[in-house]
Tab-separated table of C-alpha atoms and ligand atoms in Angstrom:
chain	number	residue	atom	x	y	z
A	63	MET	CA	-0.043	-0.069	0.103
A	64	ASN	CA	1.476	3.545	-1.094
A	65	ASN	CA	1.539	6.132	1.511
A	66	THR	CA	-1.529	8.162	-0.053
A	67	GLU	CA	-3.788	4.784	0.013
A	68	PHE	CA	-2.359	4.054	3.316
A	69	THR	CA	-3.122	7.532	4.656
A	70	GLU	CA	-6.889	7.507	3.029
A	71	LYS	CA	-7.714	4.245	4.340
A	72	TYR	CA	-6.135	4.784	8.269
A	73	TYR	CA	-5.883	8.411	9.150
A	74	MET	CA	-8.512	9.068	11.504
A	75	LYS	CA	-10.303	12.618	10.526
A	76	LYS	CA	-12.036	12.299	13.864
A	77	ARG	CA	-10.484	10.953	16.819
A	78	ALA	CA	-12.618	9.727	19.350
A	79	GLU	CA	-13.972	11.944	21.926
A	80	SER	CA	-11.769	10.305	24.451
A	81	SER	CA	-8.619	10.954	22.572
A	82	VAL	CA	-6.315	12.423	25.273
A	83	LYS	CA	-4.493	14.127	22.506
A	84	TRP	CA	-7.069	15.568	20.538
A	85	GLN	CA	-9.010	16.641	23.419
A	86	ARG	CA	-6.653	19.113	24.395
A	87	GLY	CA	-5.965	20.083	20.959
A	88	ARG	CA	-9.389	21.204	20.778
A	89	GLN	CA	-9.236	22.800	24.247
A	90	MET	CA	-6.662	25.127	23.171
A	91	ASP	CA	-7.410	25.341	19.366
A	92	CYS	CA	-4.062	23.766	18.285
A	93	LEU	CA	-3.264	21.217	16.001
A	94	PRO	CA	-2.255	18.481	18.623
A	95	MET	CA	1.743	17.118	18.064
A	96	TRP	CA	2.188	16.255	20.992
A	97	VAL	CA	2.017	12.695	23.432
A	98	ALA	CA	3.209	9.425	21.490
A	99	ASP	CA	-0.182	8.180	19.938
A	100	MET	CA	-0.874	8.206	16.350
A	101	ASP	CA	-3.856	9.491	14.486
A	102	PHE	CA	-4.143	6.267	12.454
A	103	ARG	CA	-6.496	3.597	12.970
A	104	CYS	CA	-5.099	0.390	13.783
A	105	ASP	CA	-5.206	-2.702	11.292
A	106	GLU	CA	-8.843	-3.459	10.649
A	107	ARG	CA	-8.031	-7.237	11.241
A	108	ILE	CA	-7.370	-6.345	15.059
A	109	ALA	CA	-10.315	-4.387	15.371
A	110	GLU	CA	-12.686	-7.419	13.242
A	111	HIS	CA	-10.911	-10.197	15.689
A	112	LEU	CA	-11.503	-8.212	19.318
A	113	LYS	CA	-15.168	-7.781	17.707
A	114	LYS	CA	-15.751	-11.292	16.935
A	115	PHE	CA	-14.443	-11.852	20.880
A	116	ILE	CA	-16.741	-9.545	22.230
A	117	ASP	CA	-19.798	-10.730	20.096
A	118	GLN	CA	-19.637	-13.857	21.672
A	119	GLY	CA	-20.393	-12.390	24.612
A	120	ASP	CA	-18.116	-14.853	26.793
A	121	PHE	CA	-16.366	-12.804	29.366
A	122	GLY	CA	-15.498	-15.467	31.903
A	123	TYR	CA	-12.080	-16.343	32.851
A	124	ALA	CA	-10.150	-16.827	30.164
A	125	ASN	CA	-6.413	-18.374	28.617
A	126	LEU	CA	-4.328	-16.618	26.440
A	127	PRO	CA	-4.799	-17.885	22.749
A	128	GLU	CA	-2.851	-21.037	22.782
A	129	ASP	CA	-0.276	-19.762	20.047
A	130	TYR	CA	0.294	-16.226	21.886
A	131	TYR	CA	3.971	-16.806	22.842
A	132	LYS	CA	4.564	-18.431	19.149
A	133	VAL	CA	2.931	-15.798	17.483
A	134	PHE	CA	4.915	-13.089	19.936
A	135	CYS	CA	8.254	-14.759	19.082
A	136	ASP	CA	7.599	-15.377	15.572
A	137	TRP	CA	6.933	-11.399	15.037
A	138	HIS	CA	10.241	-10.628	16.683
A	139	GLN	CA	12.114	-13.384	14.840
A	140	ARG	CA	10.676	-11.991	11.733
A	141	ARG	CA	11.054	-8.758	11.934
A	142	ASN	CA	14.221	-8.630	14.078
A	143	GLN	CA	15.719	-11.457	13.596
A	144	ILE	CA	15.620	-12.307	17.409
A	145	THR	CA	14.775	-15.853	19.197
A	146	TYR	CA	13.154	-15.206	22.491
A	147	GLN	CA	11.573	-18.104	24.484
A	148	GLN	CA	8.382	-18.318	26.240
A	149	GLU	CA	9.743	-18.970	29.749
A	150	TRP	CA	11.299	-15.560	29.414
A	151	ILE	CA	8.367	-13.594	29.217
A	152	ARG	CA	6.526	-11.851	31.933
A	153	PHE	CA	3.352	-9.366	31.474
A	154	SER	CA	2.823	-6.103	32.994
A	155	LYS	CA	-0.056	-3.489	32.541
A	156	GLY	CA	2.146	-0.702	30.398
A	157	ALA	CA	5.646	-0.113	29.793
A	158	VAL	CA	5.831	2.695	32.597
A	159	ASN	CA	4.794	0.151	35.328
A	160	ALA	CA	7.114	-2.452	33.886
A	161	MET	CA	9.710	-0.134	34.761
A	162	TYR	CA	8.244	0.406	38.472
A	163	GLN	CA	7.965	-3.358	38.729
A	164	VAL	CA	11.628	-4.199	37.226
A	165	ILE	CA	13.038	-1.141	39.323
A	166	TYR	CA	11.482	-2.284	42.410
A	167	ALA	CA	12.340	-6.122	42.039
A	168	LEU	CA	15.762	-6.071	40.969
A	169	THR	CA	17.358	-2.701	42.998
A	170	LYS	CA	17.341	-1.422	46.449
A	171	GLU	CA	16.128	1.559	47.569
A	172	GLY	CA	18.734	4.506	47.321
A	173	ASP	CA	20.405	2.477	44.090
A	174	GLY	CA	21.566	4.933	41.373
A	175	ILE	CA	19.961	4.475	37.984
A	176	MET	CA	21.444	5.856	35.264
A	177	ILE	CA	19.344	7.804	32.559
A	178	ASN	CA	20.550	9.145	29.146
A	179	THR	CA	18.970	12.405	28.546
A	180	PRO	CA	17.215	14.374	26.778
A	181	LEU	CA	14.708	11.254	27.813
A	182	TYR	CA	10.821	10.611	27.808
A	183	PRO	CA	10.158	12.071	31.473
A	184	PRO	CA	8.612	8.758	33.181
A	185	PHE	CA	11.862	7.472	33.364
A	186	ARG	CA	13.089	9.891	35.637
A	187	SER	CA	9.996	10.188	37.628
A	188	THR	CA	9.453	6.582	38.044
A	189	ILE	CA	13.481	6.094	39.427
A	190	LYS	CA	12.352	8.954	42.033
A	191	GLU	CA	9.218	7.392	43.083
A	192	CYS	CA	11.010	4.014	43.682
A	193	GLY	CA	12.982	5.764	46.051
A	194	ARG	CA	16.057	5.257	44.024
A	195	LYS	CA	18.887	7.704	42.702
A	196	VAL	CA	18.572	9.329	39.390
A	197	ILE	CA	22.288	9.209	37.837
A	198	GLU	CA	22.266	11.152	34.529
A	199	SER	CA	24.631	11.008	31.689
A	200	LYS	CA	23.846	13.586	29.186
A	201	LEU	CA	23.777	12.272	25.266
A	202	ILE	CA	26.046	14.304	22.873
A	203	ASP	CA	24.533	16.148	20.409
A	204	ASN	CA	26.299	16.094	17.099
A	205	ASP	CA	23.836	18.563	15.190
A	206	GLY	CA	20.764	16.404	15.751
A	207	TYR	CA	22.577	12.738	15.899
A	208	PHE	CA	22.596	12.631	19.560
A	209	THR	CA	25.389	9.443	20.817
A	210	PHE	CA	26.406	8.100	24.443
A	211	ASN	CA	29.056	9.761	26.214
A	212	TYR	CA	31.172	6.810	27.121
A	213	THR	CA	33.554	8.766	29.046
A	214	ASP	CA	30.919	10.195	31.300
A	215	ILE	CA	28.897	7.117	31.706
A	216	GLU	CA	31.986	5.172	33.080
A	217	LYS	CA	33.252	8.058	35.224
A	218	LYS	CA	29.742	7.427	37.049
A	219	PHE	CA	30.010	3.765	37.010
A	220	LYS	CA	33.311	3.750	38.513
A	221	THR	CA	31.522	5.271	41.531
A	222	GLY	CA	30.045	2.093	42.351
A	223	LYS	CA	26.801	3.580	43.053
A	224	VAL	CA	25.079	2.976	39.446
A	225	LYS	CA	23.383	-0.222	39.932
A	226	MET	CA	21.274	0.064	36.320
A	227	LEU	CA	20.828	1.599	33.560
A	228	MET	CA	17.457	2.482	31.974
A	229	LEU	CA	18.087	2.406	28.480
A	230	CYS	CA	15.523	3.502	25.441
A	231	SER	CA	15.983	1.864	22.334
A	232	PRO	CA	14.725	3.555	20.092
A	233	HIS	CA	15.595	6.671	22.062
A	234	ASN	CA	12.073	9.041	22.867
A	235	PRO	CA	12.837	11.817	22.172
A	236	ILE	CA	16.075	12.097	19.971
A	237	GLY	CA	14.571	9.094	17.187
A	238	ARG	CA	17.976	7.160	17.566
A	239	VAL	CA	17.891	3.821	16.658
A	240	TRP	CA	21.324	2.354	18.542
A	241	LYS	CA	23.850	0.500	16.468
A	242	LYS	CA	25.129	-2.731	17.575
A	243	GLY	CA	28.965	-1.210	18.192
A	244	GLU	CA	27.240	1.533	20.091
A	245	LEU	CA	25.234	-1.026	22.373
A	246	GLU	CA	28.028	-3.374	22.614
A	247	GLU	CA	30.129	-0.598	24.083
A	248	LEU	CA	27.592	0.383	26.380
A	249	PHE	CA	26.744	-3.439	27.282
A	250	GLU	CA	30.153	-3.943	27.671
A	251	LEU	CA	30.685	-1.374	30.280
A	252	CYS	CA	27.779	-2.255	32.416
A	253	LYS	CA	29.083	-5.849	32.451
A	254	ARG	CA	32.556	-4.343	33.795
A	255	TYR	CA	30.868	-2.482	36.630
A	256	GLY	CA	28.183	-4.904	37.524
A	257	VAL	CA	25.282	-2.614	36.333
A	258	LEU	CA	22.217	-4.288	35.149
A	259	VAL	CA	20.563	-3.021	32.301
A	260	CYS	CA	16.581	-2.464	31.977
A	261	ALA	CA	16.135	-1.751	27.843
A	262	ASP	CA	12.447	-0.230	27.033
A	263	GLU	CA	12.109	-1.131	23.294
A	264	VAL	CA	8.573	-0.021	23.060
A	265	HIS	CA	9.374	1.928	19.696
A	266	SER	CA	11.206	-0.976	18.247
A	267	ASP	CA	8.502	-1.595	15.508
A	268	ILE	CA	8.934	2.143	14.507
A	269	ILE	CA	11.860	1.585	12.374
A	270	MET	CA	13.049	3.999	9.379
A	271	PRO	CA	13.321	2.418	6.011
A	272	ASP	CA	17.495	2.137	6.302
A	273	GLN	CA	17.635	1.386	9.946
A	274	THR	CA	18.193	-1.875	11.676
A	275	PHE	CA	16.877	-2.272	15.161
A	276	ILE	CA	19.147	-4.455	17.318
A	277	PRO	CA	16.991	-5.675	20.290
A	278	ALA	CA	19.310	-5.382	23.979
A	279	LEU	CA	18.437	-9.380	23.985
A	280	SER	CA	20.452	-10.095	20.997
A	281	PHE	CA	24.061	-9.841	22.940
A	282	LYS	CA	23.969	-13.550	24.279
A	283	LYS	CA	27.221	-12.565	26.252
A	284	TYR	CA	25.525	-9.723	28.287
A	285	ARG	CA	21.899	-11.134	28.253
A	286	ASP	CA	21.765	-12.543	31.520
A	287	ARG	CA	21.781	-9.017	33.360
A	288	ILE	CA	19.420	-7.689	30.583
A	289	ILE	CA	15.700	-6.647	30.960
A	290	SER	CA	13.972	-6.066	27.761
A	291	ILE	CA	10.204	-4.065	28.274
A	292	THR	CA	8.659	-4.527	25.051
A	293	ALA	CA	4.948	-3.986	23.605
A	294	ALA	CA	2.792	-3.356	20.426
A	295	SER	CA	1.072	-0.403	22.003
A	296	LYS	CA	3.255	2.360	20.100
A	297	SER	CA	3.266	-0.297	16.787
A	298	PHE	CA	-0.738	-0.788	16.716
A	299	SER	CA	-1.543	2.255	18.642
A	300	LEU	CA	-3.250	-0.297	21.210
A	301	ALA	CA	-2.046	2.318	24.282
A	302	VAL	CA	-5.751	1.926	25.780
A	303	PHE	CA	-5.213	-1.630	26.588
A	304	SER	CA	-2.081	-1.375	28.676
A	305	HIS	CA	-0.319	-4.325	27.616
A	306	CYS	CA	3.092	-5.002	28.128
A	307	HIS	CA	6.018	-7.702	27.956
A	308	VAL	CA	8.927	-7.958	30.476
A	309	ILE	CA	11.744	-10.240	28.959
A	310	ILE	CA	14.200	-11.860	31.273
A	311	PRO	CA	16.294	-14.563	29.927
A	312	GLY	CA	18.862	-14.137	33.106
A	313	ASP	CA	17.578	-17.095	35.349
A	314	SER	CA	18.247	-15.225	38.586
A	315	LEU	CA	16.857	-12.063	37.622
A	316	ARG	CA	13.609	-13.752	36.283
A	317	LYS	CA	13.002	-15.833	39.819
A	318	ARG	CA	13.685	-12.132	41.915
A	319	PHE	CA	11.412	-10.446	39.377
A	320	ILE	CA	8.804	-13.498	39.481
A	321	GLN	CA	8.774	-13.330	43.128
A	322	TYR	CA	7.869	-9.483	43.167
A	323	GLN	CA	5.294	-10.056	40.575
A	324	ARG	CA	3.954	-12.907	43.340
A	325	HIS	CA	4.072	-10.969	46.435
A	326	ASN	CA	2.655	-7.922	44.598
A	327	ASN	CA	-0.302	-9.555	42.984
A	328	CYS	CA	0.480	-8.432	39.707
A	329	SER	CA	1.788	-11.613	38.074
A	330	SER	CA	-1.244	-12.534	36.024
A	331	VAL	CA	-2.334	-11.372	32.322
A	332	ASN	CA	-5.227	-9.707	31.387
A	333	VAL	CA	-6.246	-11.666	28.481
A	334	PHE	CA	-8.600	-9.179	27.080
A	335	ASN	CA	-6.002	-6.307	26.790
A	336	ALA	CA	-3.291	-8.957	25.106
A	337	LEU	CA	-5.977	-10.009	22.320
A	338	PRO	CA	-5.071	-7.032	20.219
A	339	THR	CA	-1.364	-7.360	20.589
A	340	TYR	CA	-1.872	-11.241	19.444
A	341	TYR	CA	-3.997	-10.159	16.473
A	342	GLY	CA	-1.272	-7.384	15.405
A	343	TYR	CA	1.327	-9.706	15.615
A	344	ARG	CA	-0.118	-12.349	13.801
A	345	TYR	CA	-1.777	-10.124	10.809
A	346	SER	CA	-0.311	-6.799	10.824
A	347	ASP	CA	3.257	-6.892	8.896
A	348	GLU	CA	2.049	-5.039	5.635
A	349	TRP	CA	0.179	-2.639	7.687
A	350	MET	CA	3.391	-1.756	9.801
A	351	ASP	CA	5.713	-1.440	6.972
A	352	SER	CA	3.272	1.202	5.588
A	353	LEU	CA	2.938	3.006	8.607
A	354	ASN	CA	7.171	3.145	8.752
A	355	ASN	CA	6.736	4.620	5.052
A	356	VAL	CA	4.155	7.168	6.384
A	357	ILE	CA	6.496	8.425	8.842
A	358	PHE	CA	9.568	8.462	6.701
A	359	GLU	CA	7.551	10.635	4.355
A	360	ASN	CA	6.687	13.164	7.009
A	361	TYR	CA	10.124	13.057	8.438
A	362	SER	CA	11.652	13.573	5.199
A	363	TYR	CA	9.319	16.878	4.372
A	364	ILE	CA	10.009	18.374	7.582
A	365	ARG	CA	13.611	18.053	7.086
A	366	GLU	CA	13.672	19.459	3.823
A	367	SER	CA	11.766	22.537	4.662
A	368	LEU	CA	13.224	23.363	8.033
A	369	GLY	CA	16.362	21.509	8.008
A	370	LYS	CA	18.017	24.435	6.541
A	371	TYR	CA	16.891	26.971	9.606
A	372	MET	CA	16.754	24.490	12.480
A	373	GLU	CA	18.536	21.579	14.160
A	374	MET	CA	16.304	18.714	14.561
A	375	SER	CA	17.079	15.206	15.765
A	376	VAL	CA	18.156	12.376	13.025
A	377	LEU	CA	14.734	10.203	12.767
A	378	GLU	CA	15.898	6.749	12.704
A	379	GLY	CA	13.193	5.156	14.969
A	380	SER	CA	10.034	6.108	16.523
A	381	TYR	CA	7.361	8.941	15.381
A	382	LEU	CA	8.834	11.603	17.357
A	383	LEU	CA	10.898	14.220	16.279
A	384	PHE	CA	12.919	16.800	18.423
A	385	LEU	CA	13.483	19.972	17.114
A	386	ASN	CA	15.478	22.963	18.196
A	387	LEU	CA	13.727	26.751	17.803
A	388	GLU	CA	16.649	28.316	19.049
A	389	GLY	CA	16.856	31.735	17.354
A	390	TYR	CA	13.207	31.659	16.989
A	391	ASN	CA	11.835	30.975	20.400
A	392	THR	CA	10.018	34.100	21.567
A	393	GLU	CA	8.871	32.581	25.230
A	394	ALA	CA	10.695	30.707	28.157
A	395	SER	CA	9.466	27.621	26.715
A	396	ALA	CA	9.696	26.689	23.058
A	397	ALA	CA	6.101	24.884	23.425
A	398	ASP	CA	4.544	27.984	24.407
A	399	CYS	CA	6.566	29.640	21.413
A	400	LEU	CA	4.307	27.352	18.805
A	401	ILE	CA	0.996	27.559	20.774
A	402	GLU	CA	1.284	31.177	20.793
A	403	ASN	CA	2.201	31.647	17.281
A	404	CYS	CA	1.562	28.596	15.281
A	405	HIS	CA	-1.491	27.044	17.330
A	406	ILE	CA	0.436	23.893	17.455
A	407	LEU	CA	0.541	21.640	20.664
A	408	ALA	CA	3.942	19.972	21.063
A	409	ASN	CA	5.693	18.501	24.356
A	410	ALA	CA	8.020	20.820	25.878
A	411	GLY	CA	11.624	20.446	25.687
A	412	GLU	CA	12.665	20.651	29.092
A	413	ALA	CA	10.697	18.016	30.330
A	414	PHE	CA	13.001	15.578	28.492
A	415	GLY	CA	16.138	17.459	30.116
A	416	LYS	CA	17.542	20.230	31.729
A	417	GLY	CA	18.618	23.033	28.879
A	418	TYR	CA	16.043	21.885	26.138
A	419	GLU	CA	13.816	24.804	26.807
A	420	ASN	CA	14.251	25.953	23.109
A	421	TRP	CA	13.657	22.172	21.855
A	422	VAL	CA	9.917	20.641	21.361
A	423	ARG	CA	9.012	17.177	20.587
A	424	LEU	CA	7.086	16.886	17.624
A	425	ASN	CA	4.632	13.708	17.060
A	426	LEU	CA	4.810	12.786	13.187
A	427	ALA	CA	2.240	9.914	13.349
A	428	THR	CA	-0.307	11.837	11.396
A	429	SER	CA	-1.280	12.873	8.088
A	430	LEU	CA	1.139	14.527	5.808
A	431	THR	CA	-1.049	17.590	5.381
A	432	ASN	CA	-1.116	18.095	9.062
A	433	VAL	CA	2.559	17.832	8.783
A	434	LYS	CA	2.513	20.514	5.859
A	435	LYS	CA	0.281	22.577	8.072
A	436	ALA	CA	2.829	22.500	10.606
A	437	VAL	CA	5.596	23.592	8.689
A	438	ARG	CA	3.881	26.274	7.023
A	439	GLU	CA	2.946	27.551	10.726
A	440	ILE	CA	6.716	26.990	11.916
A	441	LEU	CA	8.148	28.904	8.888
A	442	LYS	CA	6.008	31.726	10.097
A	443	LEU	CA	8.341	32.095	13.078
A	444	VAL	CA	11.376	32.206	10.790
A	445	ARG	CA	9.965	34.689	8.526
B	777	LIG	C1	9.828	5.211	25.907
B	777	LIG	C2	8.583	4.906	26.434
B	777	LIG	N1	8.137	4.270	26.989
B	777	LIG	C3	7.129	4.053	27.959
B	777	LIG	C4	5.905	4.945	27.276
B	777	LIG	C5	4.625	4.558	27.926
B	777	LIG	O1	4.225	3.331	27.978
B	777	LIG	P1	2.784	3.031	28.491
B	777	LIG	O2	1.762	3.416	28.074
B	777	LIG	O3	3.074	1.474	27.798
B	777	LIG	O4	2.949	2.826	29.783
B	777	LIG	C6	6.464	5.694	26.191
B	777	LIG	C7	4.953	6.624	25.783
B	777	LIG	O5	5.636	7.494	24.889
B	777	LIG	C8	7.532	5.671	25.447
B	777	LIG	O6	7.892	6.277	24.436
């Protein structure tokens, strides 16, 4: 399906009344390009199968579909050449919930947990709310292409305070799909200094055409100390179902995690909420590929139109673009500047890390028409 056909078929001209993204857009009379939530309807096969389940009217205790794990593993094998085993997989109600569980289960109060900033804000708040210490290592900004600062990371590891690294891969908001060599260097440091890795990989299905996603658990040498959090919520826009996987190959880590889940009565899976993920992994390869092409077209358009005027992240994965409005920003926060002058609702850069007041995060999972409208508005700032 080409991009125009995909957009005609799946772009939702009118989002549901309940849409968090559009409710706020309407309230503020702005084009909503905030929150990681897309304006495309999921593959019709997901909704059709869900409808069939609902139409049965049988809402008694249920098991997962018999081949749930096979379908999950096949998707990851097919798309990322990674072999997961059923016994490694646990469930949680959402990725942020999984972060809480991983932190509580596998670290102690007061432990240091490293994050690489700028970063999706709940990483920081979750660590704090769990009573752990945030240890920040800033990514290096090479004209929008962000990379790890290994010297800084090692310096902080050397203190012995860091017990876990919370990795975002692909990274929200700077759109990197980490290369094999980059991850290897990072994991080698983690191993050397006894640091566990919790990799949030919820954006791993949204990969730009010329990029390859490397799952954290593909490194056999390090995988006993790595936990992967993965979900289809971003892939097929299933956030309302709050269904997520926590993959733990290391026996001793997994045992501790399971024990935590049992003690806290959260070891069961919500079968209804798991179904759309199952249908998506089963039927929606083509839909996924088409979506990625649409995102890439949107990104290419923005880069071509605005790239000569302002810095922006190099989008390798996810549908989130980090844009630097320095020189054009008339307010304390660039997000306010976009609301005031362009009627665009974006996420404020400073929420992702100190010093990013001139930046905004824009959501590109929308129609090219909306992207063009946003570009026209932002160009008014330039002129
Ligand atoms: C990297 C990352 N992790 C987690 C989440 C939130 O996931 P959930 O809604 O499943 O908690 C998001 C949402 O934008 C995200 O970008």
